[in-house]
């Protein structure tokens, strides 16, 4: 690594265009970054170049940061929008290449942008939240998690006033992360992170419940994993004592499902589901497995991946009709990967079926429920045990997920099946109800469910 270079040098990669533009701006304008600053007003193009140079300079050197930020304050005419967009680009494209000291500087700059209420602040914070890896208990990842949850606590009042919705993104992230963290012991620095996560999440529920509820129905799914933790048990009880059906009826925005997927993982999943043909998919799967899923704790990210695939990746009709690997096949592979861990397998299946339970064709997309029904359907000929396992899980959810809302859930699942049939995703429910490969008791339960609610439009 060159002295002062904020990025790890790589001989084998083409230099990133953003990295190149930041470095070149710094190299050509470095003298102008030192006081006394010129009193001449720079033209728009020079102002942009100076902004790039300041980003690079601050990432390089903490000693001159305050001087550089003063120059930025003097330059800014756009509410810090361009500067913040450069920080977002750095987080999304270059975070993995940043040296440790540059990551510290990036967090310092983020706090500065909070203090000036910069345009694009929410995008910056969300992109940083996405950088906290699931199932990664290395020092750098634990550090980032600790820094961000501390930031949200320390800057609470500013964020509540200027970017309140980003607090809901943080709540979603830290509830989900804590569900994994609370199952891990023996990592001293993680213990402090867990205390901070509890503090932030409880503060959100107790002081900003209306904001917390904006997450929608997946908030209940996340809290369900934490009812064994004393601080969350009371919150859970308060929530279920209220009219929880209203929360179930509130669809969770797709932006939340991106929070636990890193940008690299998103890129690869979209490539797999948009470009790779069945038959040539094995090597892509092996690569994905080695890159993102190797490690005893990493498989918990499968919960988030399945939710992301169901709710965010909605292929075009052209892709659906092509030979490109369908979503149901990728999800089937993920379910196979976690079958040895029953705790994770159950949560992955719940992620797959969650929108079925409260399905309302007026607000819910058929694309959210399509992967599960096609996985059940296409597994019948060769892997009927998969169909049996999934159908049994779904029908068990109907009976047990929330007994107080059982009628609503029955309506939701029946509505999902009816809409699937009406839209032609499955030609007829007889493909399940009359199939000799499916156990008689399951067919009977499914028939009862559908007949009880056949009046649904």
XYZ file of C-alpha atoms in Angstrom:
457
model
C 0.000 0.000 0.000
C 1.272 3.461 -0.873
C 1.806 5.768 2.072
C -1.394 7.681 2.734
C -3.418 5.721 0.210
C -6.848 5.070 1.778
C -7.402 2.068 -0.516
C -5.706 -1.317 -0.516
C -3.765 -1.529 -3.774
C -4.559 -4.489 -6.031
C -2.447 -5.637 -8.953
C -5.145 -7.823 -10.465
C -8.154 -5.514 -10.558
C -8.998 -2.738 -12.964
C -8.982 0.475 -10.947
C -12.462 1.579 -9.966
C -13.551 4.760 -11.764
C -14.715 6.446 -8.568
C -11.438 5.636 -6.814
C -9.506 6.942 -9.823
C -11.487 10.209 -9.961
C -10.969 10.861 -6.231
C -7.229 10.197 -6.403
C -6.655 12.249 -9.563
C -8.573 15.196 -8.106
C -6.467 15.043 -4.937
C -3.180 14.797 -6.853
C -3.975 17.795 -9.073
C -5.481 20.031 -6.384
C -3.609 19.098 -3.191
C -1.949 22.550 -2.825
C -5.399 24.197 -2.847
C -6.515 22.070 0.118
C -4.119 23.842 2.498
C -4.664 27.269 4.067
C -4.555 30.069 3.271
C -7.477 29.243 1.005
C -8.032 31.187 -2.194
C -10.623 33.934 -2.005
C -11.560 33.358 -5.656
C -14.890 31.594 -6.167
C -14.168 28.367 -8.101
C -16.143 27.642 -11.240
C -18.676 24.763 -11.008
C -16.309 22.159 -12.495
C -13.414 23.105 -10.206
C -15.785 23.034 -7.244
C -16.714 19.431 -8.081
C -13.030 18.501 -8.406
C -12.201 20.160 -5.104
C -15.025 18.206 -3.466
C -13.574 14.946 -4.807
C -10.142 15.957 -3.569
C -11.502 16.703 -0.079
C -13.102 13.226 0.154
C -9.763 11.603 -0.742
C -7.799 13.893 1.575
C -9.956 13.185 4.617
C -9.885 9.436 3.976
C -6.059 9.666 3.800
C -5.319 11.775 6.828
C -7.172 12.327 10.077
C -4.762 15.084 11.163
C -5.993 17.623 8.598
C -9.657 16.576 8.555
C -11.004 19.672 10.300
C -9.114 21.956 7.920
C -10.461 20.107 4.896
C -14.017 20.146 6.176
C -13.802 23.949 6.673
C -12.926 24.280 2.993
C -15.892 22.052 2.122
C -18.250 24.275 4.138
C -17.009 27.284 2.171
C -17.519 25.536 -1.180
C -20.936 23.983 -0.713
C -23.920 25.375 -2.635
C -26.015 22.177 -3.002
C -26.743 21.172 0.591
C -23.737 18.792 0.518
C -25.565 16.593 -2.013
C -22.540 15.938 -4.256
C -20.172 15.357 -1.340
C -22.617 12.922 0.273
C -23.139 11.104 -3.050
C -19.367 10.554 -3.224
C -19.444 9.064 0.278
C -22.352 6.794 -0.730
C -20.403 5.678 -3.797
C -17.363 4.969 -1.614
C -19.426 2.819 0.759
C -21.220 0.917 -2.023
C -18.313 0.407 -4.432
C -15.131 0.678 -2.369
C -15.785 -0.168 1.283
C -14.050 -3.538 1.005
C -10.916 -1.824 -0.339
C -10.667 0.821 2.407
C -7.820 0.474 4.896
C -8.885 0.482 8.562
C -7.902 4.111 9.180
C -9.951 5.219 6.148
C -13.019 3.398 7.514
C -12.638 5.379 10.739
C -12.463 8.577 8.681
C -15.539 7.580 6.670
C -17.551 7.274 9.893
C -16.209 10.661 11.033
C -17.365 12.242 7.754
C -20.781 10.601 8.157
C -21.202 12.255 11.561
C -20.201 15.588 10.022
C -22.904 15.148 7.390
C -25.470 14.418 10.095
C -24.489 17.652 11.847
C -25.096 19.699 8.672
C -28.279 17.760 7.695
C -26.841 16.947 4.272
C -28.980 16.119 1.255
C -28.738 12.348 0.714
C -27.947 11.584 4.355
C -30.445 8.722 4.517
C -28.829 6.974 1.527
C -25.427 7.251 3.215
C -26.613 5.738 6.497
C -28.526 2.951 4.747
C -25.499 2.062 2.624
C -23.383 1.832 5.794
C -25.981 -0.386 7.512
C -25.792 -2.750 4.521
C -22.057 -3.105 5.163
C -22.598 -4.919 8.472
C -22.156 -8.542 7.401
C -24.411 -11.297 8.753
C -22.668 -14.153 10.521
C -19.364 -12.241 10.498
C -17.794 -11.895 13.952
C -14.423 -10.612 12.783
C -12.996 -7.533 14.491
C -13.759 -5.117 11.628
C -17.391 -6.159 11.257
C -18.049 -6.033 15.003
C -16.384 -2.595 15.043
C -18.644 -1.289 12.263
C -21.754 -2.590 13.990
C -20.671 -0.965 17.260
C -19.876 2.354 15.548
C -23.201 2.515 13.734
C -25.460 1.604 16.629
C -23.532 4.153 18.758
C -23.973 6.745 16.008
C -27.752 6.218 15.908
C -27.926 6.621 19.684
C -25.584 9.638 19.849
C -27.230 11.472 16.934
C -30.786 10.452 17.870
C -32.239 13.965 18.116
C -30.681 15.171 14.829
C -31.848 12.100 12.927
C -35.322 12.236 14.420
C -35.685 15.782 13.149
C -33.969 15.501 9.740
C -34.243 11.855 8.620
C -36.728 10.003 10.842
C -37.306 7.155 8.388
C -33.644 6.159 8.585
C -34.301 5.268 12.233
C -36.760 2.615 11.038
C -34.057 1.227 8.734
C -31.700 1.076 11.709
C -34.380 -0.643 13.813
C -34.940 -3.298 11.134
C -31.179 -3.853 10.830
C -30.392 -4.082 14.528
C -33.388 -6.276 15.380
C -32.289 -8.665 12.661
C -28.611 -8.542 13.660
C -29.380 -8.949 17.367
C -31.374 -12.116 16.634
C -28.093 -13.621 15.389
C -25.807 -11.908 17.907
C -27.766 -13.110 20.941
C -27.045 -16.720 19.931
C -23.283 -16.139 19.945
C -21.159 -16.049 23.118
C -17.483 -15.720 23.920
C -16.709 -12.591 21.867
C -16.057 -9.785 24.418
C -16.500 -6.852 21.987
C -19.769 -8.335 20.734
C -21.188 -8.245 24.273
C -21.002 -4.452 24.272
C -22.598 -4.334 20.795
C -25.494 -6.450 22.048
C -26.119 -4.040 24.944
C -26.151 -1.098 22.514
C -28.493 -2.930 20.103
C -30.949 -3.611 22.929
C -30.729 0.021 24.077
C -31.416 1.416 20.599
C -34.249 -0.985 19.720
C -36.020 -0.562 23.059
C -35.681 3.235 22.736
C -37.324 3.065 19.315
C -40.269 1.023 20.560
C -40.758 3.046 23.741
C -40.243 6.556 22.344
C -41.109 6.230 18.632
C -43.620 3.392 18.328
C -45.432 5.053 15.413
C -42.135 5.205 13.492
C -41.292 1.599 14.391
C -44.650 0.394 13.051
C -43.864 1.911 9.646
C -41.752 -1.216 9.010
C -45.009 -3.137 8.598
C -45.724 -6.834 9.074
C -42.088 -7.965 9.022
C -41.592 -6.119 12.303
C -43.613 -8.902 13.969
C -41.487 -11.564 12.249
C -38.288 -9.944 13.565
C -39.608 -9.483 17.103
C -40.780 -13.087 17.197
C -37.117 -14.182 17.197
C -36.450 -12.113 20.324
C -39.317 -12.963 22.668
C -36.943 -15.072 24.782
C -34.944 -11.921 25.598
C -36.398 -10.206 28.680
C -36.122 -6.654 27.289
C -38.159 -7.635 24.228
C -40.726 -9.863 25.927
C -42.600 -6.881 27.369
C -42.540 -5.077 24.005
C -43.871 -8.235 22.325
C -46.670 -8.548 24.868
C -47.664 -4.903 24.409
C -47.686 -5.341 20.642
C -49.799 -8.490 20.543
C -52.232 -7.016 23.083
C -52.865 -4.156 20.682
C -54.586 -4.704 17.334
C -51.759 -6.685 15.740
C -53.958 -7.464 12.721
C -53.436 -3.871 11.531
C -49.684 -4.470 11.508
C -50.159 -7.718 9.551
C -52.188 -5.807 6.966
C -49.349 -3.311 6.452
C -47.017 -4.606 3.733
C -43.304 -4.113 4.436
C -41.593 -1.895 1.856
C -39.026 -3.640 -0.323
C -36.335 -1.198 0.801
C -36.102 -2.947 4.174
C -35.190 -6.277 2.583
C -32.118 -4.713 0.989
C -30.743 -3.749 4.408
C -29.334 -7.173 5.256
C -27.974 -7.870 1.754
C -24.558 -6.406 0.906
C -24.241 -4.603 -2.442
C -21.986 -7.396 -3.792
C -24.478 -10.055 -2.773
C -27.313 -8.114 -4.394
C -25.339 -7.820 -7.647
C -24.607 -11.550 -7.747
C -28.173 -12.583 -6.890
C -29.577 -10.316 -9.594
C -27.055 -11.746 -12.065
C -27.933 -15.326 -11.093
C -31.666 -14.643 -11.477
C -31.392 -12.463 -14.563
C -28.654 -13.995 -16.718
C -27.712 -17.568 -15.755
C -29.455 -20.378 -17.607
C -30.528 -23.629 -15.983
C -27.917 -26.196 -16.866
C -25.002 -23.794 -16.555
C -25.849 -22.650 -13.053
C -23.737 -25.023 -10.943
C -20.460 -23.105 -11.145
C -22.264 -19.853 -10.331
C -23.849 -21.483 -7.279
C -20.483 -22.848 -6.114
C -18.928 -19.401 -6.498
C -21.787 -17.766 -4.555
C -21.497 -20.389 -1.816
C -17.751 -19.868 -1.397
C -18.015 -16.083 -1.534
C -20.930 -15.473 0.815
C -22.061 -18.576 2.694
C -19.016 -20.481 3.951
C -18.732 -20.446 7.738
C -20.784 -21.910 10.605
C -22.750 -18.694 11.276
C -23.096 -17.438 7.686
C -26.173 -19.490 6.813
C -28.435 -17.177 8.831
C -28.166 -14.723 5.904
C -30.275 -17.211 3.908
C -33.310 -15.882 5.813
C -32.628 -12.408 4.439
C -31.752 -13.660 0.963
C -35.034 -15.573 0.615
C -37.016 -12.543 1.788
C -35.085 -10.399 -0.702
C -35.734 -12.808 -3.598
C -39.463 -13.080 -2.861
C -40.125 -9.393 -2.239
C -37.546 -7.478 -4.296
C -36.426 -9.566 -7.285
C -39.498 -9.640 -9.526
C -38.418 -10.914 -12.972
C -40.002 -9.683 -16.193
C -42.318 -11.940 -18.218
C -39.498 -12.286 -20.747
C -37.182 -13.743 -18.090
C -39.947 -15.945 -16.663
C -40.550 -17.476 -20.121
C -36.823 -17.967 -20.797
C -34.404 -20.686 -19.668
C -32.925 -18.428 -16.988
C -32.751 -19.977 -13.537
C -36.101 -19.307 -11.821
C -36.430 -17.923 -8.310
C -38.041 -21.095 -6.991
C -35.019 -23.183 -8.038
C -32.563 -20.858 -6.288
C -34.690 -20.882 -3.124
C -34.883 -24.684 -3.292
C -31.089 -24.773 -3.334
C -30.889 -22.428 -0.340
C -33.346 -24.582 1.619
C -31.180 -27.601 0.896
C -28.115 -25.754 2.217
C -29.687 -25.138 5.627
C -31.511 -28.457 6.144
C -28.985 -29.562 8.802
C -29.776 -26.514 10.937
C -33.446 -26.826 11.874
C -33.553 -23.418 13.577
C -32.368 -21.626 10.422
C -34.428 -23.876 8.133
C -37.640 -22.956 9.978
C -36.868 -19.241 9.735
C -36.039 -19.535 6.029
C -39.371 -21.280 5.393
C -41.176 -18.568 7.352
C -39.408 -15.932 5.211
C -40.629 -17.798 2.124
C -44.262 -18.033 3.245
C -44.636 -14.882 5.345
C -46.663 -12.847 2.839
C -48.992 -15.829 2.288
C -50.283 -15.522 5.834
C -51.713 -12.025 5.317
C -52.107 -11.986 1.553
C -54.499 -9.394 0.200
C -54.571 -9.112 -3.589
C -55.372 -5.388 -3.263
C -51.976 -4.602 -1.725
C -49.820 -7.726 -2.054
C -47.995 -8.792 -5.184
C -48.540 -12.247 -6.651
C -44.770 -12.244 -7.251
C -44.140 -12.445 -3.501
C -45.965 -15.781 -3.212
C -45.079 -17.251 -6.625
C -41.683 -18.827 -5.703
C -43.126 -20.984 -2.904
C -46.001 -22.418 -4.934
C -43.764 -23.164 -7.943
C -41.169 -24.802 -5.711
C -43.900 -27.035 -4.285
C -45.321 -27.767 -7.741
C -42.069 -28.505 -9.598
C -40.714 -30.650 -6.761
C -43.606 -33.140 -6.975
C -42.238 -35.398 -9.763
C -38.720 -36.004 -8.412
C -38.655 -34.565 -4.898
C -42.133 -35.039 -3.410
C -40.608 -34.885 0.097
C -39.849 -31.182 -0.541
C -43.468 -30.522 -1.546
C -44.667 -32.422 1.512
C -42.311 -30.543 3.848
C -43.307 -27.109 2.524
C -47.040 -27.739 2.371
C -46.992 -29.243 5.848
C -45.078 -26.196 7.145
C -47.551 -23.777 5.547
C -50.620 -25.543 6.897
C -48.990 -25.767 10.330
C -48.438 -21.979 10.213
C -52.133 -21.476 9.494
C -53.018 -23.328 12.692
C -50.292 -22.068 15.012
C -48.632 -18.823 13.893
C -51.054 -16.513 15.690
C -54.071 -18.317 17.102
C -55.857 -15.033 17.864
C -55.661 -14.088 14.160
C -56.179 -17.591 12.789
C -59.218 -16.662 10.720
C -57.368 -13.774 9.116
C -54.406 -16.052 8.324
C -56.705 -18.721 6.842
C -58.200 -16.035 4.594
C -54.734 -14.838 3.630
C -53.424 -18.265 2.608
C -56.653 -19.166 0.807
C -56.537 -15.799 -1.012
C -52.947 -16.466 -2.079
C -53.904 -19.859 -3.542
C -56.961 -18.388 -5.312
C -54.937 -15.524 -6.810
C -52.225 -17.986 -7.910
C -54.891 -19.998 -9.723
C -56.671 -16.926 -11.111
C -53.458 -15.457 -12.542
C -52.494 -18.800 -14.102
C -49.310 -19.308 -12.059
C -50.755 -22.777 -11.392
C -53.382 -24.049 -13.839
C -55.578 -25.580 -11.177
C -55.468 -26.415 -7.469
C -56.185 -29.978 -8.612
C -52.470 -30.205 -9.351
C -52.125 -30.411 -5.567
C -55.501 -31.737 -4.470
C -55.560 -34.712 -6.860
C -51.865 -35.562 -6.929
C -51.098 -39.090 -5.707
C -47.590 -38.021 -4.624
C -48.979 -35.696 -1.933
C -50.036 -37.275 1.372
C -53.792 -37.707 1.796
C -53.942 -35.862 5.118
C -52.249 -32.785 3.588
C -54.621 -32.796 0.606
C -57.563 -33.006 2.972
C -56.299 -30.073 5.088
C -55.660 -27.994 1.979
C -59.103 -28.798 0.542
C -60.738 -27.797 3.848
C -58.833 -24.529 3.900
C -59.843 -23.667 0.332
C -63.484 -24.710 0.735
C -63.897 -22.705 3.950
C -62.922 -19.546 2.090
C -64.069 -20.102 -1.455
C -66.271 -17.046 -1.198
C -63.147 -14.865 -1.374
C -63.090 -12.700 -4.479
